[in-house]
Coordinates of C-alpha atoms (C1' of nucleotides) in Angstrom, one line a residue:
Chain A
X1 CA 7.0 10.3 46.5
X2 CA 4.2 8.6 46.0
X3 CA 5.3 6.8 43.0
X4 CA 8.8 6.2 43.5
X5 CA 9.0 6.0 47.1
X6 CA 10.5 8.9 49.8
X7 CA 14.2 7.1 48.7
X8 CA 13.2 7.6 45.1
X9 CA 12.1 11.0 45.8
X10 CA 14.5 13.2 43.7
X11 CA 15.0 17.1 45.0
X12 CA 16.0 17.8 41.3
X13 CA 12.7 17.0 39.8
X14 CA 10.6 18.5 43.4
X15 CA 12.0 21.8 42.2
X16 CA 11.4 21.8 38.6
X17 CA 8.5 20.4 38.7
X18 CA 6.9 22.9 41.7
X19 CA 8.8 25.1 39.3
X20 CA 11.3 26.7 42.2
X21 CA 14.9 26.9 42.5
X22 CA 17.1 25.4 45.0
X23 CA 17.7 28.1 46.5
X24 CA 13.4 28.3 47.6
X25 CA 13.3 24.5 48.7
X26 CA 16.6 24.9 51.0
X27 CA 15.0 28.0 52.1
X28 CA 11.6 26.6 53.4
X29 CA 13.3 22.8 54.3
X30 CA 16.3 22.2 56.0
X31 CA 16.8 19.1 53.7
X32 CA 15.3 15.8 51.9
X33 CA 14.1 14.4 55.5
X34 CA 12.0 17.7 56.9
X35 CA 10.2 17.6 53.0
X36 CA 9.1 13.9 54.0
X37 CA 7.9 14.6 57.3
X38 CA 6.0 18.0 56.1
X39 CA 4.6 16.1 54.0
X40 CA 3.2 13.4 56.3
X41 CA 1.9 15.9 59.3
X42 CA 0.6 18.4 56.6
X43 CA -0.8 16.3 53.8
X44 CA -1.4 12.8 55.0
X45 CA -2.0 12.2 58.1
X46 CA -4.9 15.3 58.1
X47 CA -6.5 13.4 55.3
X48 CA -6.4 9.9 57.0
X49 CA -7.9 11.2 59.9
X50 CA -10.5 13.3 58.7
X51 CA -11.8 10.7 56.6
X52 CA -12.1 8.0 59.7
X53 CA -13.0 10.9 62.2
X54 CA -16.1 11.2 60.2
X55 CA -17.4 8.0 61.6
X56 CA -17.4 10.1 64.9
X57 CA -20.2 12.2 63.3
X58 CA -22.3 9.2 61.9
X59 CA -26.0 8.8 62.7
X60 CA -27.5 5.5 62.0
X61 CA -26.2 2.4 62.9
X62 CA -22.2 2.7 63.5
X63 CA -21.3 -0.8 61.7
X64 CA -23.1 0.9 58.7
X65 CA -21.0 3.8 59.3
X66 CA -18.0 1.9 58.6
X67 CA -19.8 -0.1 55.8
X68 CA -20.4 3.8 54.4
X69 CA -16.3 4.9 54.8
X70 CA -15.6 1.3 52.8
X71 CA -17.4 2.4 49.9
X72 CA -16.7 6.1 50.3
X73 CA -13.0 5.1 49.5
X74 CA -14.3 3.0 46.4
X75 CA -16.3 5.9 45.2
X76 CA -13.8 9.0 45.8
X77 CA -10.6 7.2 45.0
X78 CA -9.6 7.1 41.0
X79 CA -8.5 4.5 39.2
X80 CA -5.2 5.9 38.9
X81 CA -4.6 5.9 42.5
X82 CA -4.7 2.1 42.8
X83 CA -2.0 1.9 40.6
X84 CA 0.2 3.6 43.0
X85 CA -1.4 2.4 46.4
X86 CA -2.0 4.2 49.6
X87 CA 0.5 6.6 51.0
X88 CA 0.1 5.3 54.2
X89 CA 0.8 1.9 53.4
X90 CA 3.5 2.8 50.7
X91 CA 5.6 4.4 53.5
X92 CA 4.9 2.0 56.0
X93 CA 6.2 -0.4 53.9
X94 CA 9.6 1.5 53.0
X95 CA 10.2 3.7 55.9
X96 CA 8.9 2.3 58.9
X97 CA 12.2 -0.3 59.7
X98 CA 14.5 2.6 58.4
X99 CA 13.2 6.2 60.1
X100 CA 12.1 6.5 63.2
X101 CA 10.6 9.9 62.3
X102 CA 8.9 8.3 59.7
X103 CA 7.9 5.1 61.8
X104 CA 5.8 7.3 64.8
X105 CA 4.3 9.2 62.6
X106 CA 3.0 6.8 60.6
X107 CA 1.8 4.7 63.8
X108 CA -0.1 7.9 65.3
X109 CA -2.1 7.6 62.1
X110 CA -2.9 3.9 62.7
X111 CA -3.7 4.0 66.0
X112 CA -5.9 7.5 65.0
X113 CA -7.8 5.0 62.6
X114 CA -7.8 2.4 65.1
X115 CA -9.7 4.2 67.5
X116 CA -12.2 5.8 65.4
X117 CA -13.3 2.5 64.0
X118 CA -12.9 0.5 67.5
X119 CA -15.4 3.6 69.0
X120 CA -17.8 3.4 66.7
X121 CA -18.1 -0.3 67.3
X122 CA -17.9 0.5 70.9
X123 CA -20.9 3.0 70.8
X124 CA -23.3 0.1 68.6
X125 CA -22.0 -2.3 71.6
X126 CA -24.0 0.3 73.9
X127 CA -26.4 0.9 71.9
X128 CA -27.1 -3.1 71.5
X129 CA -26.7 -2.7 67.8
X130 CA -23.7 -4.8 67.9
X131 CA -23.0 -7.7 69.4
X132 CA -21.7 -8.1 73.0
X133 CA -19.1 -10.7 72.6
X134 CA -17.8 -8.9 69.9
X135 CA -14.1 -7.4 70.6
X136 CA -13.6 -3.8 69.4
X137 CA -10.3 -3.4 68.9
X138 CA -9.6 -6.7 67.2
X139 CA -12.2 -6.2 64.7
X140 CA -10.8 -2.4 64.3
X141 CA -7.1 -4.0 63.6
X142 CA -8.5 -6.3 61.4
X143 CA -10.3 -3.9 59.5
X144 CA -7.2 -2.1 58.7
X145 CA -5.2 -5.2 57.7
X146 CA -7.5 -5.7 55.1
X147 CA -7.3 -2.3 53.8
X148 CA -3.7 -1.9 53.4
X149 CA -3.6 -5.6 52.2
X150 CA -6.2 -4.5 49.6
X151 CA -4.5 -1.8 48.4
X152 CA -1.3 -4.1 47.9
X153 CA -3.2 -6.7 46.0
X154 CA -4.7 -4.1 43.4
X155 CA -1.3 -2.8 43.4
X156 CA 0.1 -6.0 42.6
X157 CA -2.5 -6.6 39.9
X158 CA -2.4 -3.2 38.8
X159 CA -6.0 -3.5 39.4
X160 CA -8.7 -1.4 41.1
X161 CA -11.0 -5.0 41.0
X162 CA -9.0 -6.6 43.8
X163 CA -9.7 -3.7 46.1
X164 CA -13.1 -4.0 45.3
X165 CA -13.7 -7.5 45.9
X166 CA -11.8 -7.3 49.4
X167 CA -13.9 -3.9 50.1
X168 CA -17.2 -6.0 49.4
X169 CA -16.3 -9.6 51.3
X170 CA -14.9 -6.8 54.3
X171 CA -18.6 -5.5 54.4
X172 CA -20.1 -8.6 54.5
X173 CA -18.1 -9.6 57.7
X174 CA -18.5 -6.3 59.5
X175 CA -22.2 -6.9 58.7
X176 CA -22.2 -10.2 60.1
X177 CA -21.5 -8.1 64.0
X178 CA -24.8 -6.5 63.6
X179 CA -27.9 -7.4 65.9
X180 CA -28.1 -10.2 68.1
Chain B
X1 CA 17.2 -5.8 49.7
X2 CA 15.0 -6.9 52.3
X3 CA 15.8 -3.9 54.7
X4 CA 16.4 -1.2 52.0
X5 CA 13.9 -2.5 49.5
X6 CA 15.5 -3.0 45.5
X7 CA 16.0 0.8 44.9
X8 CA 18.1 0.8 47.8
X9 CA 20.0 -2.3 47.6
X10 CA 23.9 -1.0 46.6
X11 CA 25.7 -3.0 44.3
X12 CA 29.0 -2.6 46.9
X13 CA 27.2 -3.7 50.0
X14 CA 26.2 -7.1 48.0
X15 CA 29.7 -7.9 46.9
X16 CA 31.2 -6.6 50.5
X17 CA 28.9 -8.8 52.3
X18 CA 29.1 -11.7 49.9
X19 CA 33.1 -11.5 50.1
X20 CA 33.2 -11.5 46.2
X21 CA 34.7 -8.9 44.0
X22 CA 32.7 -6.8 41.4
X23 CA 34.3 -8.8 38.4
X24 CA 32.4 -11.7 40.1
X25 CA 29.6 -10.0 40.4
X26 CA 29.2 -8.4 36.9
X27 CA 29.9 -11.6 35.6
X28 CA 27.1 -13.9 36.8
X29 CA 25.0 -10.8 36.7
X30 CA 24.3 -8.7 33.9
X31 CA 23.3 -6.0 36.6
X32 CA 21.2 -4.9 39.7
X33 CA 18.0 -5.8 37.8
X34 CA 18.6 -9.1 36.8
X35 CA 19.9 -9.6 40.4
X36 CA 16.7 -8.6 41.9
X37 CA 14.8 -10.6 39.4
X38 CA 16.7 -13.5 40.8
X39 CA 16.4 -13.5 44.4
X40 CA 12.7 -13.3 43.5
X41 CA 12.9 -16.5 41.0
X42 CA 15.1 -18.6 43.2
X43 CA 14.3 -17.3 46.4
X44 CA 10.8 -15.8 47.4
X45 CA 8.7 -17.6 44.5
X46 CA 9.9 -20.7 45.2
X47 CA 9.5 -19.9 49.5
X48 CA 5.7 -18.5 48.8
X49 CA 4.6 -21.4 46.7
X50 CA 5.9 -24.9 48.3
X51 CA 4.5 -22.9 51.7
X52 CA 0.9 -22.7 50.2
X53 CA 1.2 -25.9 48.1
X54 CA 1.3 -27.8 51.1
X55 CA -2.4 -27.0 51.4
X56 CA -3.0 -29.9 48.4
X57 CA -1.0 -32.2 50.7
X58 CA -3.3 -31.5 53.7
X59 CA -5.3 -34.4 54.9
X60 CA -8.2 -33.4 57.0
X61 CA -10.4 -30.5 57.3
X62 CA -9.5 -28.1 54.5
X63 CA -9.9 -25.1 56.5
X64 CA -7.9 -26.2 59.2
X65 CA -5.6 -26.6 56.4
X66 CA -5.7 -23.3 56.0
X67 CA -5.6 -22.4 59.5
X68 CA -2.5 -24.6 60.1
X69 CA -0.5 -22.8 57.3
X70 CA -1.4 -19.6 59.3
X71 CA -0.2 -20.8 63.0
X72 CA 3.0 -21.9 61.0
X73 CA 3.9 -18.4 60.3
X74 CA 3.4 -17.3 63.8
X75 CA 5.8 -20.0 64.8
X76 CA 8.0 -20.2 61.8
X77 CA 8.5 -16.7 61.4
X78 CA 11.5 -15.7 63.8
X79 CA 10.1 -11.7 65.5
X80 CA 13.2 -9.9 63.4
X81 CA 11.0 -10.5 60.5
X82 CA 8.1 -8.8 61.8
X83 CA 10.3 -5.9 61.7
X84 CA 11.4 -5.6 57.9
X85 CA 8.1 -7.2 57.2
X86 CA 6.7 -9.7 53.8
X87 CA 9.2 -9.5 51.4
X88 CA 6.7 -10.3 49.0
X89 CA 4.4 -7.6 50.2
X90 CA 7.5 -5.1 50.1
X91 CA 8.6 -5.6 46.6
X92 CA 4.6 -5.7 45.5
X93 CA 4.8 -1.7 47.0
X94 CA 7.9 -0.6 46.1
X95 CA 8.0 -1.9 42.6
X96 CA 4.7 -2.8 41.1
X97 CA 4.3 0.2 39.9
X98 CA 7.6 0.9 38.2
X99 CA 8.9 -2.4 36.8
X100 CA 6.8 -4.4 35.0
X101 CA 9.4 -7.9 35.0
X102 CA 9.0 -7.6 38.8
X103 CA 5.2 -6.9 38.8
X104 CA 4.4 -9.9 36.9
X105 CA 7.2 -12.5 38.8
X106 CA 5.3 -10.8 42.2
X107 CA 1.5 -11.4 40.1
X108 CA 2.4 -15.2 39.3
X109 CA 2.8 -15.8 43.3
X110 CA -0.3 -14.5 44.3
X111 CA -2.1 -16.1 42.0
X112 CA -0.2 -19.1 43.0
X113 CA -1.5 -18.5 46.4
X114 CA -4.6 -18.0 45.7
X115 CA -4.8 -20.9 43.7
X116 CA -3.9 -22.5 46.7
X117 CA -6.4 -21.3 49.4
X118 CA -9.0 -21.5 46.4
X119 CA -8.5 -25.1 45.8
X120 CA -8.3 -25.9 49.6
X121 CA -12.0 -23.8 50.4
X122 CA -13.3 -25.7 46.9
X123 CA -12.5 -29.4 48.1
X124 CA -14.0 -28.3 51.3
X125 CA -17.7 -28.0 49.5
X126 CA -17.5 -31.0 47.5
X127 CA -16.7 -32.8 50.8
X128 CA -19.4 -30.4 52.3
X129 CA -17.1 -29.6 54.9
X130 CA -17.5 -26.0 53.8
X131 CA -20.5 -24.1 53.3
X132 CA -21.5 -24.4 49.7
X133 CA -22.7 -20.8 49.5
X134 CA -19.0 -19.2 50.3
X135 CA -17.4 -17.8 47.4
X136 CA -14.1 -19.7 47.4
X137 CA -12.2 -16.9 45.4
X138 CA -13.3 -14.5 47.4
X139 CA -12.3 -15.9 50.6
X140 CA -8.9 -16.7 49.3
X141 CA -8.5 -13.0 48.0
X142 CA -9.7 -11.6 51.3
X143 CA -7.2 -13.8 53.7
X144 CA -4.5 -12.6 51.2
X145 CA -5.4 -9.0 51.9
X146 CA -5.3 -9.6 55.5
X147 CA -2.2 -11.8 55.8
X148 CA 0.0 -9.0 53.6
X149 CA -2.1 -5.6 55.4
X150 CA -1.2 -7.6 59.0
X151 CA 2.4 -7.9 57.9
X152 CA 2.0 -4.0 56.9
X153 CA 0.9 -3.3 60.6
X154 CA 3.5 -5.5 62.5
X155 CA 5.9 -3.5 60.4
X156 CA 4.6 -0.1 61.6
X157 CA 4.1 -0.9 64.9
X158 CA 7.5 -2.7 65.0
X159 CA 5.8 -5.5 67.0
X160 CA 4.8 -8.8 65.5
X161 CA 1.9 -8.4 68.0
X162 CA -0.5 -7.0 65.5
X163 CA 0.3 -9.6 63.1
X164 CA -0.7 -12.4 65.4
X165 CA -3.9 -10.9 66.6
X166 CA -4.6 -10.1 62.8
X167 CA -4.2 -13.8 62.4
X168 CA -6.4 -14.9 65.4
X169 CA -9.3 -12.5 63.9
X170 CA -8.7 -14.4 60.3
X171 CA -9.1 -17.8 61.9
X172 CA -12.2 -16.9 63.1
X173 CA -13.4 -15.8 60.4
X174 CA -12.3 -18.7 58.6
X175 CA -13.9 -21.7 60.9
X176 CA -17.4 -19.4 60.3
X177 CA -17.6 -21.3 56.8
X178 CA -17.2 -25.2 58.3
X179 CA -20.2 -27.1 58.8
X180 CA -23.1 -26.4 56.6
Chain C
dT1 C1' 49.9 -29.4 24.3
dA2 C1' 47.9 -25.5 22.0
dT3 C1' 43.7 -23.0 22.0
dA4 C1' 39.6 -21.3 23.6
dA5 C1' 36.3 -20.3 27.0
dT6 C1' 35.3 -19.4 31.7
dT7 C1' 36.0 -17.1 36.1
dC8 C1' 36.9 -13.2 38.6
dG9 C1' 40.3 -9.5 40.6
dT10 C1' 41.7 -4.3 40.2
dA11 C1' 41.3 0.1 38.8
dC12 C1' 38.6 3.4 37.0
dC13 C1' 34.6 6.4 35.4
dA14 C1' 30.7 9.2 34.2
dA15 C1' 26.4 10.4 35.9
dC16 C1' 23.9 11.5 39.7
dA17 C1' 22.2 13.3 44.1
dG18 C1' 21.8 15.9 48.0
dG19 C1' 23.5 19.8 49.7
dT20 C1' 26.3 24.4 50.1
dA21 C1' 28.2 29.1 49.1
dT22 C1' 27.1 33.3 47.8
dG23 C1' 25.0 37.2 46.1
dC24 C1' 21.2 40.1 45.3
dA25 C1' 16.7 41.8 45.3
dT26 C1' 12.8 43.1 48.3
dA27 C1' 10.5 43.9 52.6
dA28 C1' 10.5 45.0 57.5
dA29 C1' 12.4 47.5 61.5
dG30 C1' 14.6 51.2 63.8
Chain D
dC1 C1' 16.8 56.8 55.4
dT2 C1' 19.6 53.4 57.0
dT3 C1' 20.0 48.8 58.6
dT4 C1' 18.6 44.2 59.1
dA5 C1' 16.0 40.2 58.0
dT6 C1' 13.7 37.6 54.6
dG7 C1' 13.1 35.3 50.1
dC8 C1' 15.2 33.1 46.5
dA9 C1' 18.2 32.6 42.1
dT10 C1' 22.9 30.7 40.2
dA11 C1' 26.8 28.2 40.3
dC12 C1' 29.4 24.8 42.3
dC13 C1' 30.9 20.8 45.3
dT14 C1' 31.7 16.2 47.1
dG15 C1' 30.4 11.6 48.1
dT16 C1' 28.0 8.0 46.0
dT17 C1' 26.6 4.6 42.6
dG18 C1' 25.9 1.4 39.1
dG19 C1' 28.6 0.0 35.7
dT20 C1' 32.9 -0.8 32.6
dA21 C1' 37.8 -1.9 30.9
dC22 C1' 41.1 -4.9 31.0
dG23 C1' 44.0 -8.4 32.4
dA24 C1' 45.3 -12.6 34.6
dA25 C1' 44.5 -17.1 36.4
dT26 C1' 42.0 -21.3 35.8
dT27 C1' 39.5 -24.7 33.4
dA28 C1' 37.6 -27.0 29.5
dT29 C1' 38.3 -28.5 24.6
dA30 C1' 40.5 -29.9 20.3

DNA sequence: TATAATTCGTACCAACAGGTATGCATAAAG
DNA sequence: CTTTATGCATACCTGTTGGTACGAATTATA
């Protein structure tokens, strides 16, 4: 799925390659549909939002936090995994206009993300580590546009190197919210 | 193709909706990928490019160059389109990764947009109406990233409202680099 | 005008793709 | 120990899908 895409997913190959009959995968999903959807609550969506919910455990300053999750993702993702993209933004892209199963799901993770970047700006606004005028939830959208659009340039490139370079101009604007 | 992405374009739906017959079709085209190559040769390359190459006709403050080529796609951009989203950005994550001839047709527009912004930012320093210290490339990478990730969350989010705040953030951050 | 090339309509096809029917072990329940 | 529910393997089915074969107008060329 993540390669070809939940339309270019191909039951055939799920079962040979889990090694599994048909008779297994009809027995644990009703059909092609339930498979995406497990796939999202169970496998994506857990790991999106434990990796973003750990800015909710940071200690230090919260814009460093973020800076910290930026390069986590350049750290722990492979190479190989630019090549393909982000799941999220992958099925955003193909499913979002088309499933509206797909489409919530999806959006709960965004807005899960949203609002564990927006807080920890939020919580350096209290703590007068970030700026006043700043507005959380703009910057917190913003952040995530860049993401997703970084992933699709290296995608496009077939290029880690354009993530990176995003990643690194990102940091130096969230940076730029710091102090007074 | 736009909706379904190229995968799930159907060969019968094009020639229903087109009113022509399969001969006519399989005559003009040798098949589905030399269609889909087309639309992006005389279609969305051709669209992407004479949008951004306006920026070298742009008299005035290069950045606001910049900035006025993104307030025309909040007003050119009809709110259906929100919905299916960047065709460019759709084709980059559906087929970058498994068809080379459309990876490199989709390669050659970014880097003609980038080229683009790039030159704009660049004849912004010489005229020192740009900070000589911003990294031109960079910053013409980085509004890429965001313009395709804010399409990416318009598109979950079904609501064209994310895009434009995505775009008000970019602004911003793009005016930061006048002066000196 | 004879010939050749272009244009495109109709019928058809083989491969594929998701899904079903059914039967049979094994395990749980009474 | 019987009965019932669960787990899963095999074979098959039906609609779809990109593509082809072939012929007949129509247009260009010699």
């Amino acid at each position: 799925m993540h390669l070809h895409g939940y339309q270019g997913l191909r039951a055939d190959l799920v079962v040979n390659e889990l090694g599994i009959t048909k008779g297994a995968y009809y027995h644990y999903f009703s059909g092609k549909q339930e498979l995406g959807y497990s796939i999202v609550d169970e496998f994506i969506a857990p790991e999106q939002l434990q990796f973003w919910g750990a800015l909710n455990g940071y200690f230090g300053h919260p814009i460093e936090g973020i800076v910290e999750r930026l390069k986590a993702l350049r750290t722990e993702l492979k190479n190989d995994y630019f090549m393909t993209g982000s799941e999220l933004n992958n099925l955003i892209q193909e499913m979002s206009p088309l499933d509206e199963g797909f489409r919530a799901r999806l959006q709960r993770i965004l807005e899960g993300m949203r609002l564990a970047i927006q807080g920890a700006i939020e919580r350096g606004q209290k703590s007068r580590l970030v700026k006043a005028d700043a507005n959380a939830e703009e910057i917190a959208l913003f952040v995530m546009a860049n993401l997703l659009g970084a992933f699709s340039l290296a995608k496009a490139f077939q290029d880690r190197k354009f993530f990176d370079r995003c990643i690194e101009q990102m940091i130096g604007y969230l940076r730029g919210f710091k102090g007074q």
